[in-house]
Short mmCIF file of C-alpha atoms in Angstrom, two decimals:
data_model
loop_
_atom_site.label_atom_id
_atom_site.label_comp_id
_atom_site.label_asym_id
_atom_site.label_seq_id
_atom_site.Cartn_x
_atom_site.Cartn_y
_atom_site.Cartn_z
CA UNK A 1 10.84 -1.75 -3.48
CA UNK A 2 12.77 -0.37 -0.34
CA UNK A 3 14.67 -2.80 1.70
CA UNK A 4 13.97 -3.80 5.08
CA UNK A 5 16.29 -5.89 6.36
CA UNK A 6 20.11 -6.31 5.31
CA UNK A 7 23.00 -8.34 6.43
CA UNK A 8 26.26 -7.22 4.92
CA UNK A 9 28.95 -10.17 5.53
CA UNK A 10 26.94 -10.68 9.48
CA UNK A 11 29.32 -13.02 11.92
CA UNK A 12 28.30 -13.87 15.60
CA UNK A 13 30.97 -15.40 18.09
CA UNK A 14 30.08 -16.27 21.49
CA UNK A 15 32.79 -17.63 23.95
CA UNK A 16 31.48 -21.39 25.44
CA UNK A 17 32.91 -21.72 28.79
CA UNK A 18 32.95 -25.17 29.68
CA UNK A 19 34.89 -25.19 33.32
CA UNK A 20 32.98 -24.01 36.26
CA UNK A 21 35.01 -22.69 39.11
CA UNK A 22 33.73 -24.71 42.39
CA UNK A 23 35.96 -22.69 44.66
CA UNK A 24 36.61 -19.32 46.06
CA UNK A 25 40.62 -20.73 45.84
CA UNK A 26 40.26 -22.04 42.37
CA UNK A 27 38.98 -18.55 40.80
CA UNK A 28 41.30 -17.12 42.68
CA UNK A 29 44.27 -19.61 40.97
CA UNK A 30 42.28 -19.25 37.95
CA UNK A 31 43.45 -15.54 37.66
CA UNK A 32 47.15 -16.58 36.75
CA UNK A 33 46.21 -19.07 34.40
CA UNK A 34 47.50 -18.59 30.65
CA UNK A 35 45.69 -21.34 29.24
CA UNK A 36 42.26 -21.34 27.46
CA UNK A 37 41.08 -24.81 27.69
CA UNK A 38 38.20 -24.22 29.35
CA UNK A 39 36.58 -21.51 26.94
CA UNK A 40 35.74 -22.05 23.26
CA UNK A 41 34.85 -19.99 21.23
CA UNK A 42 31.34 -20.74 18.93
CA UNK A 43 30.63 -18.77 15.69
CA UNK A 44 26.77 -18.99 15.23
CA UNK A 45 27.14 -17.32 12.20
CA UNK A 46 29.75 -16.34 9.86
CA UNK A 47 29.73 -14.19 6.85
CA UNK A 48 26.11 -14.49 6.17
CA UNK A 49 24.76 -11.99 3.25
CA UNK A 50 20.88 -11.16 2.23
CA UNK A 51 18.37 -8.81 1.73
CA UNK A 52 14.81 -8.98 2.89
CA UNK A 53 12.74 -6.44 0.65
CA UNK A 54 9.51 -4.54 2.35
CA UNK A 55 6.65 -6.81 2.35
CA UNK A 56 8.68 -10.05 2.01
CA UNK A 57 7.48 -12.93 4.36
CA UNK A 58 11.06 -14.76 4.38
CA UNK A 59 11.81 -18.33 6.74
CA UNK A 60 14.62 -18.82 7.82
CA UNK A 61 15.45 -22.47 7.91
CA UNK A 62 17.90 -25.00 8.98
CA UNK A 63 18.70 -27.69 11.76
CA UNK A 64 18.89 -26.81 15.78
CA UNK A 65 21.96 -24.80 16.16
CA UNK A 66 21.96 -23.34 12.34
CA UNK A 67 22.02 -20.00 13.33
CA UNK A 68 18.35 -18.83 12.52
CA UNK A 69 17.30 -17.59 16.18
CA UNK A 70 21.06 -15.36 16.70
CA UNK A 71 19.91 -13.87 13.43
CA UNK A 72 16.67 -12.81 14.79
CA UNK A 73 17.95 -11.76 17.54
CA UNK A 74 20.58 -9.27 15.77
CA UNK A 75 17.76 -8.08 13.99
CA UNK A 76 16.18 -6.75 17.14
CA UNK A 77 19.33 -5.13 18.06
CA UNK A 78 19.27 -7.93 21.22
CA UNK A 79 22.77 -8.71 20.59
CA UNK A 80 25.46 -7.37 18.47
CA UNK A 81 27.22 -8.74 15.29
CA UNK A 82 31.13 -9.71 16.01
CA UNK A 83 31.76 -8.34 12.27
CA UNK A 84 29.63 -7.14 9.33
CA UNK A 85 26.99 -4.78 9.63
CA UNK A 86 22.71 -5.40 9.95
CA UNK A 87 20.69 -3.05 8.53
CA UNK A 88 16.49 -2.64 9.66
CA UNK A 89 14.39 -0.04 8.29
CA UNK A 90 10.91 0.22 10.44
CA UNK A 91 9.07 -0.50 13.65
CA UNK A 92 10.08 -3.91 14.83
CA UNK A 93 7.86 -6.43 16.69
CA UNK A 94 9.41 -9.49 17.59
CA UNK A 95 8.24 -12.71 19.59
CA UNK A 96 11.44 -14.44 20.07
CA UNK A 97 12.05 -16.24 23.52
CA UNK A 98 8.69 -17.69 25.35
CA UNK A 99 7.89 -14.68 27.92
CA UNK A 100 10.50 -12.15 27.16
CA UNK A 101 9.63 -9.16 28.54
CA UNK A 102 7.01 -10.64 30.91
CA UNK A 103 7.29 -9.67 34.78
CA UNK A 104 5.89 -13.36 36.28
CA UNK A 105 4.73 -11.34 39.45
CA UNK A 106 2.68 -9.01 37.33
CA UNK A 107 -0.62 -9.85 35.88
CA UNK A 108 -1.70 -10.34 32.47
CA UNK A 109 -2.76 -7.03 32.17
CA UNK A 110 0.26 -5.09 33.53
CA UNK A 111 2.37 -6.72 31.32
CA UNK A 112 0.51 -5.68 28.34
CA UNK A 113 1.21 -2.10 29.31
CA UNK A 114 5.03 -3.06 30.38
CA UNK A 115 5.59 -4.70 27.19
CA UNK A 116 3.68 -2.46 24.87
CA UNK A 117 5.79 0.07 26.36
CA UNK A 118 9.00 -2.04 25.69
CA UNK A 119 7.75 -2.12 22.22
CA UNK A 120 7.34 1.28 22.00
CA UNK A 121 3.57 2.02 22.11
CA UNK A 122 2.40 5.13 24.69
CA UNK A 123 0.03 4.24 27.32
CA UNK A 124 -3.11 5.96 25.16
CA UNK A 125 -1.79 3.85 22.21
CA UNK A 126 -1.91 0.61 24.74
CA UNK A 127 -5.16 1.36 26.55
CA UNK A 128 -6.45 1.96 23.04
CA UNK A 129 -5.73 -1.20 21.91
CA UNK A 130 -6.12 -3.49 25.43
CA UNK A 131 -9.53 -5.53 24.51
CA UNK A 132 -8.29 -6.06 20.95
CA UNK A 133 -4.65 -7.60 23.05
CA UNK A 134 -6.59 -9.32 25.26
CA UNK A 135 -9.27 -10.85 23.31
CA UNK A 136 -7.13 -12.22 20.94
CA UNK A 137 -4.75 -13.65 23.57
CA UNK A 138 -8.27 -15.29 24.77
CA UNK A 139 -7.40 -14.93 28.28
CA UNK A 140 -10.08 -12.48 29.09
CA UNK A 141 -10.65 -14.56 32.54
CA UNK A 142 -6.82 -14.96 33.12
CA UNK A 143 -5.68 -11.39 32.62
CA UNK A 144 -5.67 -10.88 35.87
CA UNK A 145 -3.44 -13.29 36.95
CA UNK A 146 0.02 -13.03 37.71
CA UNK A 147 1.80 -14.47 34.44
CA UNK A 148 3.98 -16.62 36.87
CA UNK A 149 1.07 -19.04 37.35
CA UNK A 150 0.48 -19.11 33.59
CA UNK A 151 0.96 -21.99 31.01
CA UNK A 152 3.55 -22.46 28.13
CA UNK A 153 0.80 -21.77 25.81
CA UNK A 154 -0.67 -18.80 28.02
CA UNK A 155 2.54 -17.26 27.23
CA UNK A 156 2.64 -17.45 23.63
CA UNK A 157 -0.67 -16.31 23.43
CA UNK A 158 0.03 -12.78 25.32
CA UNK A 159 3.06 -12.36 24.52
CA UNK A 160 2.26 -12.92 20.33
CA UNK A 161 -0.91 -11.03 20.63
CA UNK A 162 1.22 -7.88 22.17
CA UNK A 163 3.84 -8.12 19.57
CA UNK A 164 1.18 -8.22 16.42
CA UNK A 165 -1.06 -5.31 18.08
CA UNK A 166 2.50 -3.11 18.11
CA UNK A 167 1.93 -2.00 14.36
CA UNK A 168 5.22 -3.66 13.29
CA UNK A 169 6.82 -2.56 10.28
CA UNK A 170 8.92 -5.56 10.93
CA UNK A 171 7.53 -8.68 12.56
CA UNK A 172 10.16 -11.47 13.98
CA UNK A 173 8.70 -15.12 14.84
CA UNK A 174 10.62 -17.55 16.57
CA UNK A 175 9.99 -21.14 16.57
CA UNK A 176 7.83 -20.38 20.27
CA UNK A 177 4.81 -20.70 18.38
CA UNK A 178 5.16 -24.72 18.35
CA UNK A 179 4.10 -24.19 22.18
CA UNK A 180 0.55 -23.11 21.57
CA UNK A 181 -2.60 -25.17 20.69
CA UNK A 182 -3.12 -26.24 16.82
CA UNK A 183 -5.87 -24.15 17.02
CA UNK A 184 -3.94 -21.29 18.15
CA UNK A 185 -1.34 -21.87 15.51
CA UNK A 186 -3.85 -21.66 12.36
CA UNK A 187 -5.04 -18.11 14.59
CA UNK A 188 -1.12 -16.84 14.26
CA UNK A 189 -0.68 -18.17 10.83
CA UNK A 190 -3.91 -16.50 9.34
CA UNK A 191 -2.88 -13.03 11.34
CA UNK A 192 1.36 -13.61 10.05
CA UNK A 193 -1.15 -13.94 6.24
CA UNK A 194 -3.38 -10.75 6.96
CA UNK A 195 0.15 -8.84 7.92
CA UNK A 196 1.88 -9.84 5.08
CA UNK A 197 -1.01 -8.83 2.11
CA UNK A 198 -1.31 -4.82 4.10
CA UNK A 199 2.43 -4.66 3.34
CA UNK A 200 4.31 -6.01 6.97
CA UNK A 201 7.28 -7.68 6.70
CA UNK A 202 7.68 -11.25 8.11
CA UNK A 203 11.18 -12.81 9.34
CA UNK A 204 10.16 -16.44 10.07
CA UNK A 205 11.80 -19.26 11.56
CA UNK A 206 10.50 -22.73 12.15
CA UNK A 207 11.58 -26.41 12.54
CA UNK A 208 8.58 -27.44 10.28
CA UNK A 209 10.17 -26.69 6.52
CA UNK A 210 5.99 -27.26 5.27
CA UNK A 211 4.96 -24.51 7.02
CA UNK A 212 7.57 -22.11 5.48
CA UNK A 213 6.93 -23.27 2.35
CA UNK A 214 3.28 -22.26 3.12
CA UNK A 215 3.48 -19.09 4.20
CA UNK A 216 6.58 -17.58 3.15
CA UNK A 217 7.51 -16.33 -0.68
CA UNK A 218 11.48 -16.78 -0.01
CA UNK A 219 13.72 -18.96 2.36
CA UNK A 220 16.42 -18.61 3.55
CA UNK A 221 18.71 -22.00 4.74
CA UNK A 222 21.32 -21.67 7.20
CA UNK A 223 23.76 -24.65 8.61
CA UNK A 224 26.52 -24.21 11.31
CA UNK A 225 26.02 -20.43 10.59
CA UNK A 226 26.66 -20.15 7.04
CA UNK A 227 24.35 -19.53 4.18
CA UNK A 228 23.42 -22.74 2.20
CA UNK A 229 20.81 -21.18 -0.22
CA UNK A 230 18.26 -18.47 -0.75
CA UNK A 231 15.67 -18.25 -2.93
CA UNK A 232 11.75 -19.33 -3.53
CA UNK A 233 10.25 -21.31 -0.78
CA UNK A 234 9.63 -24.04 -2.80
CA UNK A 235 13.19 -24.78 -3.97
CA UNK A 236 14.98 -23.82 -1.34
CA UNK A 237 12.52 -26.47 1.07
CA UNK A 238 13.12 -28.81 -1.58
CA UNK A 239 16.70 -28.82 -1.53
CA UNK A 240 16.44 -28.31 2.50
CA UNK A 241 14.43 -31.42 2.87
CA UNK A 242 16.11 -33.63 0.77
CA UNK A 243 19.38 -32.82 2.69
CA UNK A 244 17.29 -33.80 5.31
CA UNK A 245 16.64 -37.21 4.43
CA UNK A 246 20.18 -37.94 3.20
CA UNK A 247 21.63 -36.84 6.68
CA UNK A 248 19.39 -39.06 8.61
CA UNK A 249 20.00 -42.12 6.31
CA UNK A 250 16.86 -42.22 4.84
CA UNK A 251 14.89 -42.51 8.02
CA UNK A 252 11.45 -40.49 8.44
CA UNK A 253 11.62 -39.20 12.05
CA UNK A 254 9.73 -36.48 13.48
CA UNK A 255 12.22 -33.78 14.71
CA UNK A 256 9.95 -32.11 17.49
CA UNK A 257 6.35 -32.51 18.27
CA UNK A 258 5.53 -30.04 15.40
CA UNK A 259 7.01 -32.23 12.83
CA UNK A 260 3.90 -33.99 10.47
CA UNK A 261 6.21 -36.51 8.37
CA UNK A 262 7.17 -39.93 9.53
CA UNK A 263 7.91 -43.56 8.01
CA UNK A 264 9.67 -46.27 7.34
CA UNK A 265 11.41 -45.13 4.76
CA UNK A 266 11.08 -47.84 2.17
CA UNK A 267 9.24 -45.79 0.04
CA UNK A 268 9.69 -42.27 0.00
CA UNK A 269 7.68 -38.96 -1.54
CA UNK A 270 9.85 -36.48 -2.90
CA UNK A 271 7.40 -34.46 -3.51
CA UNK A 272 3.60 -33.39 -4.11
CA UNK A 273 2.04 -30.90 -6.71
CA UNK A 274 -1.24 -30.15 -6.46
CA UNK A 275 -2.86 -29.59 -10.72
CA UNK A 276 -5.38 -28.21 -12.26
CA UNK A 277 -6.88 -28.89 -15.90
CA UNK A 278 -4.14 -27.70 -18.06
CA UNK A 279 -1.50 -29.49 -16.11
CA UNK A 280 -0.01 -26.01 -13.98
CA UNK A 281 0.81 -26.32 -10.42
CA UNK A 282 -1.93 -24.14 -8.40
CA UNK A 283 -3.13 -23.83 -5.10
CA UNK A 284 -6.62 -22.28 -5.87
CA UNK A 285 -9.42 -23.81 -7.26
CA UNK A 286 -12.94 -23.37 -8.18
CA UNK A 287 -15.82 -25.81 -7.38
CA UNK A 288 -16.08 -28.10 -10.67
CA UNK A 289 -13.07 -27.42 -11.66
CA UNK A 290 -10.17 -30.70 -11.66
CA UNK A 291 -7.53 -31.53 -9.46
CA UNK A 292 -4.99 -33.74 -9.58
CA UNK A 293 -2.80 -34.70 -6.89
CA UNK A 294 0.81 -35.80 -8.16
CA UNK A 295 3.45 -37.73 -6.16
CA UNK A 296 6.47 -38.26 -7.56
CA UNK A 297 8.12 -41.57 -5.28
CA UNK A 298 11.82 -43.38 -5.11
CA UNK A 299 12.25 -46.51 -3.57
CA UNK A 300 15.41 -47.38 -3.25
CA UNK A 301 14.93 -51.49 -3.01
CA UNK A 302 11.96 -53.69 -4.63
CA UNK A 303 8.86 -53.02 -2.75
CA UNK A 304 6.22 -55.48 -3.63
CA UNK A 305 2.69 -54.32 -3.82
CA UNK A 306 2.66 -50.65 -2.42
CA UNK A 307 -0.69 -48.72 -1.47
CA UNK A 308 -0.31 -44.99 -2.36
CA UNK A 309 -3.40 -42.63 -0.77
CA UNK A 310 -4.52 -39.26 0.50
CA UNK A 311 -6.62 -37.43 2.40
CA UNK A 312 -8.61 -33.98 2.14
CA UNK A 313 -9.18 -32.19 5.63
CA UNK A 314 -10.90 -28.83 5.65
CA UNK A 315 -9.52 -26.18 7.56
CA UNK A 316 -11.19 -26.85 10.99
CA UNK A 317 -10.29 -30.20 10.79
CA UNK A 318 -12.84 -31.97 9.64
CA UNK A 319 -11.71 -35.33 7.29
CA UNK A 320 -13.65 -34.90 4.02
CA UNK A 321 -12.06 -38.25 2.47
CA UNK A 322 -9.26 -41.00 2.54
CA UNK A 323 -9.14 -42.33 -1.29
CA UNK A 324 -6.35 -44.61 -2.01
CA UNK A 325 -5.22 -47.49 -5.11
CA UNK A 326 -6.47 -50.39 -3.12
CA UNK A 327 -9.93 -49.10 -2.21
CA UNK A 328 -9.85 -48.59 -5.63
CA UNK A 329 -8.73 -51.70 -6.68
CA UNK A 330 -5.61 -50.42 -8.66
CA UNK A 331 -2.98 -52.46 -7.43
CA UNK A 332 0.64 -51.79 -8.37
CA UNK A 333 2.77 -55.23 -8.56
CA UNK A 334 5.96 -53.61 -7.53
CA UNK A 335 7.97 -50.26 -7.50
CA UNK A 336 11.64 -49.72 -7.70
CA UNK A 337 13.33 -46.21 -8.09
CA UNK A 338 11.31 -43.37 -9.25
CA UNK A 339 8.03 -42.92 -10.52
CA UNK A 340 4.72 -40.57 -10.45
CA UNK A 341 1.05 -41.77 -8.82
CA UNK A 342 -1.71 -39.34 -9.85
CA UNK A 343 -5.00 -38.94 -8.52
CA UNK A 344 -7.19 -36.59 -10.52
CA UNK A 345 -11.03 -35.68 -9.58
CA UNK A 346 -12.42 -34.34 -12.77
CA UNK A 347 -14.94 -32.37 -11.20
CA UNK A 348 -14.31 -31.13 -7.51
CA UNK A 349 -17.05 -31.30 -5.27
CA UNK A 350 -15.89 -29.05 -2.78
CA UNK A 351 -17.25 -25.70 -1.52
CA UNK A 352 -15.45 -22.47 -1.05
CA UNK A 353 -12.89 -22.92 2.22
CA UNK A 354 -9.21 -23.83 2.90
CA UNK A 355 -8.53 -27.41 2.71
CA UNK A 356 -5.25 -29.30 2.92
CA UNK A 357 -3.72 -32.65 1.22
CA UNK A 358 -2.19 -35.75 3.26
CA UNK A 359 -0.33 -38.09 1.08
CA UNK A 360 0.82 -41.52 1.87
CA UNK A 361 2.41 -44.67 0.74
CA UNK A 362 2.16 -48.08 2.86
CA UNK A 363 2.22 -51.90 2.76
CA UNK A 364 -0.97 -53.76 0.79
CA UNK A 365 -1.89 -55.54 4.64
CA UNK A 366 -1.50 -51.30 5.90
CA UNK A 367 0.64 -52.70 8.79
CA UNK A 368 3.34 -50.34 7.79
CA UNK A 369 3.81 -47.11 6.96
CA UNK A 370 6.21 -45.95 4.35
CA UNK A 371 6.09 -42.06 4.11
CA UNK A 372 3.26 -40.15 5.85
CA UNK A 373 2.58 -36.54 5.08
CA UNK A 374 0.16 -35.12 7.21
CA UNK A 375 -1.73 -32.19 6.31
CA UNK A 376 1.50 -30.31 5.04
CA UNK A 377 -0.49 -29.32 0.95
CA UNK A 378 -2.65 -26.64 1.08
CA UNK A 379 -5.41 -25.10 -1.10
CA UNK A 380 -8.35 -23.08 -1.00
CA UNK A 381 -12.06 -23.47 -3.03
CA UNK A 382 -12.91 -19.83 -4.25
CA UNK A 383 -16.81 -19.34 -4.25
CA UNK A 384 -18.71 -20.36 -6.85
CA UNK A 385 -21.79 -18.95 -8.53
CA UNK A 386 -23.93 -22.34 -7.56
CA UNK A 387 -24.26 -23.76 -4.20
CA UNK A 388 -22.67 -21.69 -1.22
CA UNK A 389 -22.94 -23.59 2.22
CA UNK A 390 -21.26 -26.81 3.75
CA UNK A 391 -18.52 -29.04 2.42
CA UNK A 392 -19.45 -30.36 -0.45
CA UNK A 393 -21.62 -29.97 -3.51
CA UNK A 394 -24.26 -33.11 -4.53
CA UNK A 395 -24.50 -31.97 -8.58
CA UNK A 396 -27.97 -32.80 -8.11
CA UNK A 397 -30.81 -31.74 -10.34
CA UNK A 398 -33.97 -29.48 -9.47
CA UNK A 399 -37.44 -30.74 -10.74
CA UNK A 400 -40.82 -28.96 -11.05
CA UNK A 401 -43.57 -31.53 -11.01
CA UNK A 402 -47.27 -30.58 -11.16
#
């Protein structure tokens, strides 16, 4: 496999000016100045080294000012590298900075053809593909609009639906994505999923770790512009998140609006496997089948009578259940440290679709919540031979009687 993308010892230094001159007499005095106080210089990244293969979906990862969108950004040849050298083999489609490209005083539709053409398509190429642009964007009765009177969300919507229709060899996505609707956001994901299985390569970044785990085969975590690790998504996330917690004190706070964890912090869930029969992690499943949900817990003090639970939610949205150990009537006396709850439905009732997992750990009154995950565990129900529409199947019995 060829490589895509390479960074070869990458550093990016930008000069900070923190004095502004108020004056036409104190730029003028500022000309004979020897001193530097007023300008610092900021390395956004320094040294950083990988590879990103063709047909890799890679996230990049890491707190606000880690380094992740500069990298993009030197990708797309937007900015320069201070030292090392970036290599990118292939047509590149990025959507990096919420309307960049966009003219606000032209419409919709001109834009399409001034971006398209930024991007490198010919006006037959753009014409070509206009209604498939525009009806993905879903602004068929907005298109005419100047884009100066669109929304946040508007924007996204154009300006990702441009980038994916480019062809990219090479597709960068910025955090901007957070802007648009949920529903909107499952739309992206599933078209960042088609991309990736005909062979495009995927540089990701996003706030929410879950999502990279989700979608992307390798991450890659950056802090104050050095490489901290790269490897699978599910380790490197791991490690990323724990990091995480220990930074913040062991507080669960949501980060941006994006973010689906929050809590207390009493109890926390390190992590969450989803099982089948033989014990193996998997993420596909077959109707019948079992499925265990595993969460491994620490509390770091006594917590006296904790409620663990879940929740299924298909893909639309729809809440199939809520189980937990006190509707159940399995009550745990106390916790303190680590330890594993399982939940395990011996024969899964569910129908072929994509559904995620919530998990959750609160107080026996539920006045307080401990660790909320919301929706961040997917899987998918392949079809079956028996029943084939709705949500669930009943097991039930057919009956001839005479």
């Amino acid at each position: 496999m060829s490589l895509a993308i390479r960074f070869e010892n990458v550093s990016k230094k930008f000069n900070l000016h923190h004095e502004r001159k108020r004056s036409f007499q104190e730029l003028a005095l500022g000309l004979f100045r020897r001193d530097n106080g007023s300008r610092e210089e900021f390395w956004a990244l320094r040294d950083v080294d990988f590879n990103v293969e063709q047909g890799e979906t890679v996230g990049l990862i890491g707190p606000n000012g880690a380094g992740k969108s500069t990298a993009l950004k030197l990708v797309s040849r937007i900015i320069e590298p201070t030292s090392g050298r970036i290599k990118v083999n292939g047509r590149v489609g990025a959507l990096l900075e919420l309307g960049a490209g966009f003219h606000p005083d032209l419409t919709g539709r001109e834009n399409i053809y001034l971006n398209g053409s930024i991007l490198g398509l010919g006006r037959a190429e753009i014409e070509r593909k206009l209604d498939d642009i525009i009806g993905f964007a879903e602004l068929e009765r907005f298109i005419d609009v100047p884009v100066k009177h669109y929304s946040s969300g508007m924007y996204v919507r154009l300006g990702f639906s441009v980038a994916v229709h480019t062809d990219p060899e090479v597709l960068l996505v910025d955090e901007v994505l957070a802007v648009g609707d949920a529903a909107f956001q499952r739309k992206c994901l599933e078209r960042i999923d088609r991309m990736r299985s005909e062979g495009v390569t995927v540089l990701f970044v996003s706030h929410n770790a879950e999502t990279v785990r989700t979608i992307c085969s390798r991450a890659v975590w950056l802090d104050d512009g050095q490489l901290l690790a790269d490897g699978s998504a599910e380790s490197v996330v791991a490690r990323y998140l724990t990091h995480s917690w220990d930074s913040e004190e062991g507080k669960l706070k949501p980060r941006d609006e994006n973010d689906r964890r929050w809590g207390g912090g009493e109890v926390r869930i390190m992590s969450v496997r989803l099982l089948g029969g033989d014990g193996r992690e998997k993420q596909q499943f077959k109707a019948g089948e079992p499925l265990t949900v595993e969460m491994r817990y620490r509390a770091e003090k006594r917590v006296e009578r904790p409620v663990f639970g879940l929740a299924i939610h298909r893909s639309d949205g729809t809440h199939i259940t809520g189980p937990n150990t006190q509707f159940a009537g399995y009550e745990i006396p106390q916790i303190k440290g680590e330890g594993v709850v399982q939940y395990t439905v011996h024969s899964l009732p569910l129908l072929e679709g994509s559904y995620s997992v919530s998990v959750a750990a609160h107080n026996w009154e539920d006045t307080k919540t401990f660790d909320y995950h919301d929706r961040l565990y997917p899987f998918r129900v392949l079809p079956s031979e028996g029943e084939q529409y709705g949500i669930v199947t009943l097991n039930g019995e057919w009956h001839r009687i005479n």
